[in-house]
């Protein structure tokens, strides 16, 4: 079968496609009944657990109190009973290794009873701790293979749930994953630690305002997940999508996203059917998905949940990613979570809406509508400004992956320079605090009477700015540099810890200044805000982040601009970052080094895989196609000559030149791929970034040029046009 025939077959299959899934009906099963039906949630626990056990567990979950280990037995028994009643045969500890993926190891409930039969059993100790053979997960030197023990430890704050398969179900228990020395091998452990640090420092500040209710202060996250859908027939015909998640080749389609006709457009029927089933699955798992729409690029979509506490939002986002991928298959599609599946059109991000607060106080980034709330709000807002200014480089480094590098700074996503967008009004208020001078009567009133008397701020403080990496959006910040394929744990670990450090600084200063006398608070706040804004105000930028002028201006302001992961990743072990994380007990120096090593390794491996495949596709698919076309042209020229007609050879010459160019580019790339005598891992990454990636682009340039001239019926790879527009 020729490549072209494969493409035609794919299109025929799409035209005759019938969904594999039974049709769903939200009329017979109401979403309200469905929601959380597969979750061992509060309602189930209250009904199934002995009263004292339930109370104790509830305290740990809601208040963050220490877990009483004696409750594990009864909780495990209830969990098993519930799971078995839902058809579960196995349980599994779900964990989140540093690959950013979700890992699970299944064990049967079945235990021989010693009399030739078997019983279903699940003891407390199996719930509390598991020991997967974890030697194949990256540890970045935290574990030698001979001491490969890794433990999974029950995370009570994220509820257990049931996953379904047509042939059975199993119980999933979210866990933290640590080495036998207690070092974090995963994304969850530091997230939980950072939440504790944030809670402690935020409460100190709240206490100064008389607002510490004894309730835990949490961070909240609402991740907006972008993704692409392509038909699976095309997906399988593209080795690059299959192995790398992105296209390494592909000439631009004559039509891209320039018409802006896809964004918020009517959702195609098959895609909507897919979305409904995704939501159906996620409702069962208690994931509060809320919004769905077409995104800017053709074939691009978004799903967003209602925000939840960090830990839950993170686990749920992992479930969203897994569900998107698995359900897409049932609709004959592949879901691409890569940050840049297609060159020349928008990539995918994951806007992380971030706030801190609790049920009683709401978001501490909410200006509120009384002056007193405003003062407290300004303090928390100033803490964020100071944090992003001090640790902007860290914030950049926690979104550094090979995939995200294609997106950051590419005039569709925020630039790689970290800055804060406050909106005009809020920026103006901070400007006044800074100068202390008054521009108008009204502002004079504000500053002389004190922060206390600032007017109520409207919820939507100013316009939206899509070019800012860290934008204030009324009652939260939206961190837009996160990649679509990434775990949101890392960015939140950084944000929580940076905020904890800033709030610690603020609390310490205010405690000293007021010495327990609340009447001194106002003046102390005024003074401190002024100081913070003078020192850190240069992080505020309300202009166009895509403009060249900003690059220059940011440089003048001394803001770091790490264009690639290779520049950004070393920040993870810089002295300031080590001090930050160790001071608040979030990550030890060893844990930081291990993370840096793993992320660098992932970078090197990703580029290496892409480069190897790039050379292979160029040699085995693109070059042969070009040569066949060259042969056709050459034969035509020769035949014309025989017939006595002078042939026009320009097309032949053109294809020949492009083929020669391709050959040379591939040879150059292969030389660069073969290099392996590196002084260090960082050195290797630099080589991949600075030499290999550009060499791949060179190969691509010739290949894409060939796609533009070779007869379409010879071309093997599905085109951009087909992949993006056939739905
Ligand atoms: P937009 O695309 O306009 O930014 P979306 O509705 O797509 O908005 O997504 C906004 C996300 O922000 C949702 O997940 C929402 O639940 C979340 N969000 C709203 N308020 C907060 C908050 N206080 N803290 C964290 N996330 C929030
Ligand atoms: Mg948004």
XYZ file of C-alpha atoms and ligand atoms in Angstrom:
755
model
C 0.000 0.000 0.000
C 1.413 3.361 -0.943
C 1.603 6.151 1.593
C -1.036 8.000 -0.346
C -3.329 4.963 -0.238
C -2.898 4.926 3.554
C -3.997 8.542 3.675
C -7.034 7.803 1.486
C -7.957 4.838 3.650
C -7.708 7.035 6.711
C -10.086 9.542 5.202
C -12.504 6.772 4.192
C -12.375 5.384 7.734
C -13.158 8.791 9.150
C -16.142 9.154 6.864
C -17.624 5.842 7.861
C -16.692 6.062 11.529
C -19.168 4.841 14.157
C -18.402 5.443 17.829
C -17.275 2.431 19.837
C -19.072 3.618 22.937
C -22.697 3.047 23.790
C -24.590 6.309 23.481
C -24.815 8.122 26.802
C -27.942 9.643 28.209
C -27.766 12.305 30.852
C -31.557 12.100 31.074
C -31.538 8.582 32.486
C -28.459 9.086 34.656
C -28.396 12.606 36.024
C -24.998 14.286 36.343
C -25.890 15.063 39.957
C -26.286 11.334 40.683
C -23.229 10.489 38.679
C -20.969 13.020 40.356
C -18.582 11.350 42.773
C -20.356 7.973 42.419
C -16.986 6.220 42.123
C -15.338 8.157 44.941
C -14.830 7.056 48.523
C -15.900 10.520 49.535
C -17.083 12.170 52.708
C -20.635 10.923 52.273
C -19.568 7.307 51.838
C -17.111 7.556 54.718
C -19.695 9.034 57.031
C -22.090 6.208 56.186
C -19.598 3.364 56.355
C -17.054 4.239 59.042
C -17.465 3.928 62.809
C -18.259 7.382 64.170
C -14.980 8.003 65.997
C -12.958 6.776 63.045
C -14.859 9.058 60.698
C -14.370 12.032 63.020
C -10.654 11.439 63.370
C -10.169 11.029 59.621
C -12.263 14.070 58.883
C -10.061 16.175 61.156
C -6.939 15.067 59.338
C -8.461 15.798 55.955
C -10.034 19.140 56.767
C -7.715 20.586 59.381
C -4.458 18.928 58.432
C -4.197 17.298 61.872
C -1.838 14.371 62.335
C -3.192 11.046 61.094
C -4.027 8.578 63.857
C -2.501 5.337 62.523
C -4.969 3.171 64.453
C -7.805 4.194 62.128
C -6.154 2.602 59.082
C -7.640 -0.833 59.855
C -11.292 0.188 59.953
C -10.847 2.588 56.993
C -9.271 -0.178 54.901
C -12.089 -2.572 55.796
C -14.741 -0.047 54.770
C -12.875 0.870 51.608
C -12.625 -2.760 50.569
C -16.292 -3.434 51.279
C -17.278 -0.392 49.235
C -14.906 -1.232 46.385
C -15.962 -4.887 46.207
C -19.609 -3.827 46.117
C -18.666 -1.854 43.012
C -17.060 -4.873 41.403
C -13.438 -4.164 42.297
C -11.082 -7.128 42.363
C -7.848 -5.198 42.859
C -6.528 -2.197 44.695
C -3.685 -0.010 43.579
C -1.529 2.709 45.034
C -1.497 5.558 42.556
C 1.581 7.757 42.643
C 3.134 10.589 40.730
C 6.800 10.009 39.852
C 9.012 12.785 38.590
C 8.289 11.876 34.989
C 5.116 13.915 35.497
C 2.994 10.886 34.656
C 0.639 8.836 36.795
C 1.882 5.439 37.955
C -0.112 2.566 39.380
C 0.635 -0.924 40.659
C -2.278 -3.314 41.045
C -2.679 -6.008 43.699
C -5.573 -8.375 44.056
C -7.730 -8.343 47.187
C -7.707 -12.122 46.936
C -5.806 -14.006 49.649
C -5.717 -17.822 50.018
C -7.597 -18.878 53.138
C -5.242 -21.820 53.765
C -8.040 -24.312 53.134
C -7.872 -24.330 49.378
C -10.211 -21.349 49.021
C -9.642 -17.619 48.969
C -11.051 -14.553 50.662
C -11.001 -10.879 49.762
C -8.756 -9.074 52.191
C -7.398 -5.587 52.643
C -5.580 -4.756 55.837
C -4.814 -1.343 57.225
C -1.106 -1.756 56.608
C -1.749 -2.353 52.905
C -3.719 0.860 52.743
C -1.123 2.913 54.584
C 1.976 1.724 52.802
C 2.900 -0.010 49.572
C 6.231 -0.960 48.147
C 6.280 -0.914 44.389
C 9.440 -2.177 42.784
C 10.370 1.303 41.909
C 13.850 0.878 40.556
C 12.833 1.988 37.078
C 11.506 5.359 38.123
C 13.961 8.213 37.910
C 15.391 9.143 41.277
C 18.181 11.445 40.155
C 20.694 9.707 42.379
C 18.458 9.500 45.431
C 18.452 5.748 45.173
C 21.131 3.432 43.934
C 19.611 0.425 42.164
C 20.762 -1.897 44.921
C 18.672 0.049 47.382
C 15.759 0.474 45.040
C 13.153 0.501 47.734
C 10.498 3.095 47.275
C 7.427 3.349 49.418
C 4.012 4.632 48.582
C 2.229 6.219 51.514
C -1.519 6.807 51.695
C -2.517 10.433 51.143
C -5.677 10.780 53.211
C -6.389 14.229 51.803
C -7.089 12.897 48.305
C -9.975 10.414 48.297
C -9.729 6.874 46.960
C -11.750 6.098 43.850
C -12.771 3.327 41.487
C -11.583 3.113 37.904
C -13.643 1.122 35.439
C -12.665 -1.121 32.596
C -15.169 -3.094 30.500
C -13.817 -6.236 32.162
C -13.735 -5.088 35.763
C -12.995 -2.303 38.188
C -10.254 -1.509 40.675
C -9.744 0.649 43.717
C -7.231 3.493 43.394
C -5.548 5.000 46.436
C -3.638 8.254 45.891
C -0.244 8.038 47.568
C 3.006 9.877 48.126
C 6.123 8.128 46.836
C 9.268 8.277 48.951
C 12.594 6.491 49.175
C 13.497 4.323 52.145
C 15.373 7.291 53.574
C 12.217 9.390 53.401
C 13.272 11.493 50.439
C 10.565 12.553 48.036
C 10.634 10.667 44.752
C 7.459 12.230 43.502
C 5.500 15.387 42.814
C 2.954 14.976 45.588
C 5.208 14.935 48.651
C 6.716 18.407 48.119
C 3.284 19.758 47.221
C 1.919 18.609 50.571
C 4.983 19.994 52.360
C 4.685 23.350 50.612
C 1.020 23.548 51.582
C 2.011 23.182 55.230
C 4.627 25.920 54.943
C 2.161 28.262 53.276
C -0.493 27.606 55.893
C 1.872 28.439 58.735
C 3.088 31.748 57.307
C -0.269 32.912 55.950
C -1.830 32.361 59.366
C 0.790 34.560 61.013
C -0.168 37.407 58.704
C -3.872 36.770 59.200
C -3.368 36.785 62.976
C -2.035 40.335 62.714
C -5.272 41.344 61.060
C -7.244 39.446 63.696
C -8.403 37.035 61.029
C -6.818 33.746 62.008
C -9.872 31.589 62.579
C -7.846 28.499 63.412
C -8.823 27.136 60.045
C -6.173 25.910 57.679
C -5.144 28.236 54.838
C -4.851 26.376 51.561
C -3.738 27.129 48.079
C -6.259 26.565 45.324
C -5.785 25.705 41.708
C -7.992 25.837 38.650
C -6.008 24.473 35.696
C -7.384 25.193 32.221
C -6.304 22.228 30.136
C -5.724 22.728 26.418
C -5.340 19.831 23.983
C -5.498 18.859 20.334
C -7.524 16.095 18.744
C -6.508 14.350 15.541
C -8.030 11.350 13.884
C -6.300 8.157 14.974
C -5.781 7.005 11.411
C -3.593 10.013 10.808
C -1.982 9.638 14.201
C -0.814 6.125 13.392
C 0.483 7.232 10.008
C 2.705 9.833 11.709
C 5.624 8.211 13.555
C 6.465 11.630 14.983
C 3.077 12.026 16.673
C 3.204 8.465 17.903
C 6.669 8.659 19.449
C 7.202 12.334 20.216
C 3.692 13.699 20.576
C 4.484 16.435 18.085
C 5.026 16.681 14.361
C 8.673 16.966 13.338
C 7.666 17.653 9.739
C 4.752 19.241 7.954
C 4.373 22.089 5.519
C 2.078 24.857 6.649
C -1.516 24.386 5.595
C -2.810 27.082 3.221
C -5.317 27.846 5.924
C -4.231 27.997 9.522
C -5.805 29.852 12.414
C -5.739 33.280 10.756
C -9.495 33.364 10.201
C -10.033 32.912 13.914
C -13.042 30.862 12.958
C -12.380 28.000 15.340
C -12.165 29.812 18.681
C -15.420 29.310 20.595
C -16.990 28.030 17.349
C -19.630 25.310 17.285
C -18.003 22.128 18.552
C -17.859 19.401 15.864
C -20.282 16.538 16.499
C -17.740 13.790 17.062
C -15.669 16.041 19.295
C -18.684 17.018 21.356
C -19.632 13.347 21.745
C -16.095 12.751 22.985
C -16.298 15.673 25.404
C -19.591 14.423 26.822
C -18.073 11.048 27.537
C -14.964 12.630 29.071
C -17.210 14.612 31.368
C -19.301 11.528 32.125
C -16.165 9.671 33.236
C -14.793 12.598 35.209
C -18.103 13.233 36.986
C -17.983 9.688 38.300
C -14.526 10.406 39.678
C -15.723 13.584 41.340
C -13.705 15.887 39.086
C -15.694 19.119 38.852
C -15.199 19.804 35.152
C -17.124 22.860 34.163
C -16.080 24.514 30.919
C -15.492 23.181 27.425
C -14.799 25.067 24.244
C -12.880 25.219 20.999
C -9.511 26.915 21.321
C -7.683 29.237 18.945
C -5.922 26.693 16.721
C -7.890 24.406 14.425
C -8.267 21.049 16.150
C -7.531 22.585 19.557
C -9.880 22.470 22.551
C -10.009 23.247 26.257
C -11.499 21.702 29.360
C -11.512 23.513 32.709
C -12.678 22.395 36.128
C -13.909 24.441 39.047
C -10.925 25.199 41.231
C -10.096 22.999 44.203
C -7.416 22.763 46.881
C -3.967 22.234 45.339
C -3.523 18.590 46.126
C -6.934 17.583 44.871
C -6.730 19.825 41.824
C -3.389 18.251 40.968
C -4.615 14.670 41.278
C -7.725 15.606 39.331
C -5.744 17.245 36.553
C -3.767 14.012 36.171
C -7.097 12.185 35.868
C -8.285 14.716 33.289
C -5.189 14.110 31.165
C -5.499 10.314 31.406
C -9.231 10.420 30.669
C -8.818 12.714 27.652
C -6.348 10.275 26.156
C -8.285 7.104 26.866
C -11.712 8.382 25.810
C -10.358 9.898 22.577
C -9.494 6.380 21.394
C -13.106 5.308 21.704
C -14.058 8.069 19.289
C -11.399 7.220 16.755
C -9.204 10.133 17.752
C -5.908 10.735 19.500
C -5.615 13.429 22.140
C -2.344 15.358 21.929
C -1.256 16.979 25.162
C 2.121 18.116 23.818
C 2.808 21.849 24.120
C 3.473 22.263 20.421
C 2.114 19.475 18.236
C 2.076 21.625 15.100
C 4.482 24.343 14.016
C 3.020 27.610 12.813
C -0.162 27.498 14.862
C -0.764 27.950 18.574
C 0.538 25.445 21.045
C -1.199 24.253 24.191
C -0.751 25.564 27.685
C -2.332 25.017 31.023
C -3.274 28.280 32.651
C -2.920 27.691 36.355
C -5.362 29.858 38.291
C -3.855 30.177 41.730
C -5.154 31.607 44.964
C -4.758 31.098 48.678
C -7.422 31.174 51.351
C -10.050 28.954 52.948
C -13.790 28.437 53.097
C -14.363 31.124 55.732
C -12.065 33.820 54.403
C -12.471 33.111 50.709
C -9.582 34.062 48.457
C -6.965 36.220 50.152
C -6.325 37.711 46.711
C -9.890 38.995 46.653
C -9.896 42.753 47.200
C -13.201 42.464 49.044
C -15.390 45.485 49.488
C -14.471 46.967 52.800
C -11.383 49.072 53.401
C -10.091 46.752 56.066
C -10.213 43.808 53.705
C -8.400 45.981 51.202
C -5.423 46.503 53.499
C -5.157 42.786 54.092
C -5.563 42.165 50.375
C -2.804 44.621 49.527
C -0.491 42.827 51.921
C -1.131 39.459 50.289
C -0.853 41.023 46.869
C 2.453 42.655 47.845
C 3.639 39.268 49.066
C 2.971 37.884 45.585
C 4.752 40.803 43.920
C 7.782 40.351 46.134
C 7.752 36.572 45.614
C 7.618 36.722 41.831
C 10.323 39.372 41.754
C 12.633 37.463 44.065
C 11.964 34.050 42.583
C 10.998 34.745 38.982
C 13.863 32.604 37.779
C 12.550 29.714 39.850
C 9.085 30.196 38.417
C 10.582 29.978 34.952
C 12.554 26.868 35.843
C 9.514 24.927 37.081
C 7.887 25.182 33.649
C 11.073 24.251 31.795
C 10.608 21.222 29.560
C 11.698 20.462 26.025
C 8.052 20.636 24.934
C 7.256 23.935 26.629
C 10.353 25.562 25.099
C 8.563 25.533 21.746
C 5.799 27.588 23.222
C 7.179 30.105 25.724
C 8.136 33.296 24.037
C 6.569 32.324 20.726
C 3.975 35.098 20.549
C 1.101 32.887 21.578
C 2.181 32.023 25.065
C 3.692 34.371 27.611
C 7.309 35.355 27.129
C 9.998 33.541 29.095
C 10.473 36.702 31.190
C 8.490 36.493 34.399
C 6.494 39.592 35.262
C 3.224 40.455 36.983
C 0.224 42.052 35.372
C -1.915 43.841 37.936
C -4.362 45.706 35.779
C -4.410 49.441 35.563
C -6.227 50.231 38.750
C -4.246 48.012 41.045
C -0.992 49.029 39.407
C -1.990 52.636 39.986
C -2.641 52.020 43.663
C 0.767 50.424 44.098
C 2.309 53.282 42.140
C 0.787 55.725 44.618
C 1.989 53.686 47.556
C 5.452 53.754 46.041
C 5.819 57.423 45.335
C 3.799 58.589 48.273
C 3.006 61.583 46.097
C -0.519 62.301 45.082
C -1.735 62.769 41.609
C -5.217 63.860 42.408
C -7.461 64.867 45.212
C -8.885 61.437 45.495
C -5.534 59.766 45.627
C -4.335 62.305 48.142
C -7.155 61.251 50.382
C -6.151 57.658 49.968
C -2.592 57.978 50.923
C -2.817 60.437 53.728
C -5.590 58.734 55.586
C -3.967 55.365 55.141
C -4.333 52.099 53.380
C -7.295 51.490 55.590
C -9.374 53.941 53.696
C -8.683 52.798 50.193
C -11.943 52.576 48.309
C -13.445 49.198 47.523
C -11.762 47.715 44.479
C -13.926 46.270 41.737
C -13.661 42.545 41.113
C -12.336 42.939 37.614
C -9.467 45.268 38.221
C -8.811 46.405 34.714
C -8.598 44.751 31.380
C -7.272 41.318 30.524
C -3.740 40.946 29.360
C -3.094 37.730 27.498
C 0.625 38.322 27.125
C 1.486 38.274 30.810
C 2.847 35.119 32.419
C 1.419 35.993 35.821
C -1.750 38.024 35.693
C -4.074 39.236 38.413
C -7.603 38.275 37.386
C -9.853 39.722 40.053
C -9.499 37.243 42.929
C -6.564 35.072 41.871
C -3.418 35.046 39.803
C -3.276 33.200 36.543
C 0.102 31.611 35.878
C 0.079 31.109 32.146
C 3.505 29.667 31.462
C 2.613 26.125 32.542
C 2.758 23.586 29.703
C -0.273 21.526 28.723
C 1.557 18.253 29.277
C 3.010 19.062 32.691
C 1.945 18.124 36.162
C 0.720 21.259 37.902
C 2.398 20.118 41.113
C 5.810 21.669 40.410
C 4.520 25.176 39.694
C 2.374 25.069 42.825
C 5.242 23.839 44.985
C 7.217 26.865 43.807
C 4.313 29.292 44.251
C 3.377 28.021 47.715
C 6.954 28.153 48.953
C 7.689 31.563 47.437
C 4.522 32.894 48.999
C 5.409 31.302 52.342
C 8.768 33.060 52.304
C 7.230 36.420 51.450
C 4.512 36.069 54.066
C 7.127 35.030 56.617
C 9.084 38.185 55.820
C 5.960 40.330 56.085
C 4.705 38.707 59.288
C 8.087 39.061 60.961
C 8.302 42.739 60.056
C 4.764 43.531 61.113
C 5.031 41.556 64.336
C 8.141 43.530 65.242
C 6.600 46.862 64.350
C 3.311 46.353 66.154
C 4.576 44.417 69.182
C 1.096 43.095 69.717
C -0.551 46.522 69.489
C -3.131 46.394 66.689
C -3.399 50.170 66.562
C 0.108 50.266 65.121
C -0.760 47.911 62.291
C -1.920 50.494 59.783
C 1.175 52.621 59.844
C 3.373 49.539 59.811
C 1.531 48.145 56.779
C 1.835 51.446 54.925
C 5.546 51.580 55.547
C 6.121 47.975 54.605
C 4.040 48.136 51.425
C 6.005 51.162 50.331
C 9.246 49.390 50.961
C 8.181 46.242 49.128
C 6.902 48.103 46.131
C 10.052 50.197 45.921
C 12.244 47.165 46.016
C 10.172 44.771 43.942
C 7.869 46.937 41.839
C 10.001 46.422 38.752
C 8.329 43.034 38.314
C 5.041 44.778 37.482
C 4.446 45.124 33.781
C 1.109 45.941 32.228
C 2.249 46.374 28.641
C 2.573 44.054 25.664
C 4.728 41.083 26.655
C 5.189 40.127 22.987
C 6.813 43.401 21.992
C 10.553 43.563 21.411
C 10.618 46.660 23.552
C 9.716 44.538 26.574
C 12.761 42.320 26.053
C 14.954 45.393 26.252
C 13.041 46.979 29.095
C 13.095 43.742 31.115
C 16.844 43.554 30.664
C 17.171 47.077 31.976
C 15.075 46.112 34.978
C 17.380 43.164 35.604
C 14.658 40.556 35.095
C 15.964 37.174 33.965
C 15.052 35.986 30.476
C 15.790 32.291 30.166
C 14.827 31.402 26.647
C 15.374 27.661 26.979
C 15.086 24.927 29.580
C 18.835 24.501 29.461
C 19.258 28.031 30.764
C 16.397 27.738 33.238
C 16.974 24.326 34.843
C 20.254 25.168 36.635
C 18.251 27.670 38.716
C 16.740 24.755 40.653
C 19.988 24.292 42.570
C 21.031 27.933 42.796
C 21.896 29.070 46.346
C 18.754 31.238 46.713
C 16.476 28.414 45.655
C 18.199 25.870 47.890
C 17.867 28.253 50.834
C 14.223 28.888 50.021
C 13.208 25.248 49.855
C 15.317 24.020 52.746
C 14.229 26.843 55.070
C 10.594 25.853 54.701
C 11.228 22.110 54.733
C 9.822 21.612 51.258
C 12.780 20.076 49.439
C 16.240 19.230 50.715
C 19.348 20.087 48.767
C 19.654 16.450 47.716
C 16.062 16.379 46.576
C 16.629 19.529 44.540
C 19.718 18.107 42.908
C 17.870 14.931 42.066
C 15.074 16.925 40.461
C 17.447 18.993 38.422
C 19.205 15.899 37.195
C 15.966 14.165 36.256
C 14.633 17.177 34.389
C 17.876 17.645 32.492
C 17.911 13.970 31.678
C 14.346 14.153 30.413
C 15.292 17.112 28.276
C 18.281 15.336 26.755
C 16.296 12.156 26.120
C 13.383 14.004 24.572
C 15.558 15.892 22.098
C 17.571 12.755 21.369
C 14.442 10.728 20.579
C 13.127 13.491 18.361
C 16.423 13.898 16.541
C 16.828 10.180 15.931
C 13.313 9.936 14.570
C 13.769 13.084 12.520
C 16.757 11.559 10.737
C 14.983 8.259 10.282
C 11.796 9.752 8.842
C 13.832 11.960 6.555
C 15.789 9.006 5.240
C 13.091 6.332 5.059
C 9.969 8.307 4.231
C 10.688 11.745 2.881
C 13.809 11.151 0.818
C 12.411 8.038 -0.948
C 9.219 9.921 -1.809
C 11.251 12.791 -3.218
C 13.389 10.410 -5.245
C 10.327 8.750 -6.762
C 9.036 12.083 -7.880
C 12.480 13.029 -9.168
C 12.471 9.827 -11.195
C 9.092 10.664 -12.719
C 10.308 14.093 -13.701
C 13.597 12.765 -15.082
C 11.793 10.140 -17.131
C 9.421 12.722 -18.507
C 12.325 14.951 -19.520
C 14.117 12.037 -21.188
C 10.979 10.933 -23.027
C 10.331 14.462 -24.241
C 13.848 14.620 -25.602
C 13.280 11.352 -27.493
C 10.074 12.815 -28.880
C 12.060 15.789 -30.081
C 10.622 18.317 -27.645
C 13.037 20.380 -25.566
C 11.993 19.667 -21.946
C 11.671 22.328 -19.242
C 13.868 20.940 -16.497
C 13.251 23.525 -13.790
C 10.980 21.275 -11.679
C 13.514 18.455 -11.884
C 16.340 20.766 -10.916
C 14.343 22.168 -8.046
C 13.490 18.748 -6.604
C 17.073 17.611 -7.096
C 18.428 20.618 -5.243
C 15.994 20.087 -2.381
C 16.882 16.412 -2.163
C 20.589 17.254 -2.038
C 19.905 19.803 0.657
C 17.929 17.230 2.616
C 20.696 14.672 2.346
C 23.295 17.091 3.570
C 21.099 18.302 6.429
C 20.445 14.723 7.533
C 24.154 13.910 7.418
C 24.890 16.990 9.548
C 22.201 16.036 12.014
C 23.486 12.497 12.311
C 26.962 13.747 13.100
C 25.544 15.857 15.914
C 23.427 12.974 17.194
C 26.493 10.731 17.331
C 28.415 13.034 19.658
C 28.459 11.603 23.149
C 31.641 12.704 24.929
C 30.124 15.283 27.239
C 31.699 16.791 30.305
C 28.387 16.836 32.123
C 24.690 16.293 31.726
C 24.205 20.032 31.410
C 26.800 20.077 28.690
C 24.941 17.362 26.858
C 21.672 19.308 27.152
C 23.390 22.415 25.813
C 24.578 20.458 22.797
C 21.084 19.095 22.180
C 19.564 22.523 22.568
C 22.045 24.672 20.679
C 23.196 22.241 17.986
C 20.782 19.344 17.569
C 17.477 21.247 17.608
C 18.601 23.745 14.929
C 19.934 20.865 12.816
C 16.518 19.205 13.032
C 14.925 22.422 11.827
C 17.300 22.447 8.893
C 16.217 18.938 7.914
C 12.624 19.954 8.360
C 13.019 23.015 6.149
C 14.083 20.834 3.170
C 11.449 18.209 3.917
C 8.653 20.768 4.155
C 9.881 22.398 0.949
C 9.720 19.011 -0.772
C 6.175 18.522 0.514
C 5.361 21.756 -1.282
C 6.520 20.473 -4.687
C 6.244 16.663 -4.713
C 3.130 15.138 -6.309
C 0.529 14.733 -3.579
C -0.306 11.159 -4.565
C 3.250 10.144 -3.702
C 3.418 11.828 -0.300
C 3.198 9.357 2.561
C 2.660 11.492 5.621
C -0.760 12.930 6.451
C -0.570 16.661 5.887
C -1.230 19.484 8.334
C -4.347 20.287 6.382
C -5.711 16.763 6.807
C -4.790 16.416 10.453
C -6.103 19.802 11.501
C -9.248 20.164 9.477
C -10.749 16.686 9.093
C -12.877 16.198 12.188
P -10.759 32.147 31.532
O -10.537 31.286 30.310
O -11.651 33.271 31.341
O -9.505 32.512 32.224
P -11.993 29.785 32.710
O -13.400 29.790 33.189
O -11.643 29.001 31.511
O -11.552 31.306 32.595
O -11.061 29.246 33.867
C -10.882 29.920 35.032
C -10.387 28.932 36.063
O -10.057 29.662 37.247
C -11.434 27.906 36.484
O -10.819 26.669 36.669
C -11.906 28.483 37.803
O -12.495 27.528 38.670
C -10.621 29.013 38.364
N -10.793 29.934 39.499
C -11.779 30.807 39.731
N -11.618 31.418 40.928
C -10.471 30.923 41.461
C -9.756 31.124 42.679
N -10.165 31.976 43.606
N -8.632 30.416 42.859
C -8.196 29.538 41.959
N -8.831 29.319 40.816
C -9.949 29.971 40.559
Mg -7.835 31.769 31.664
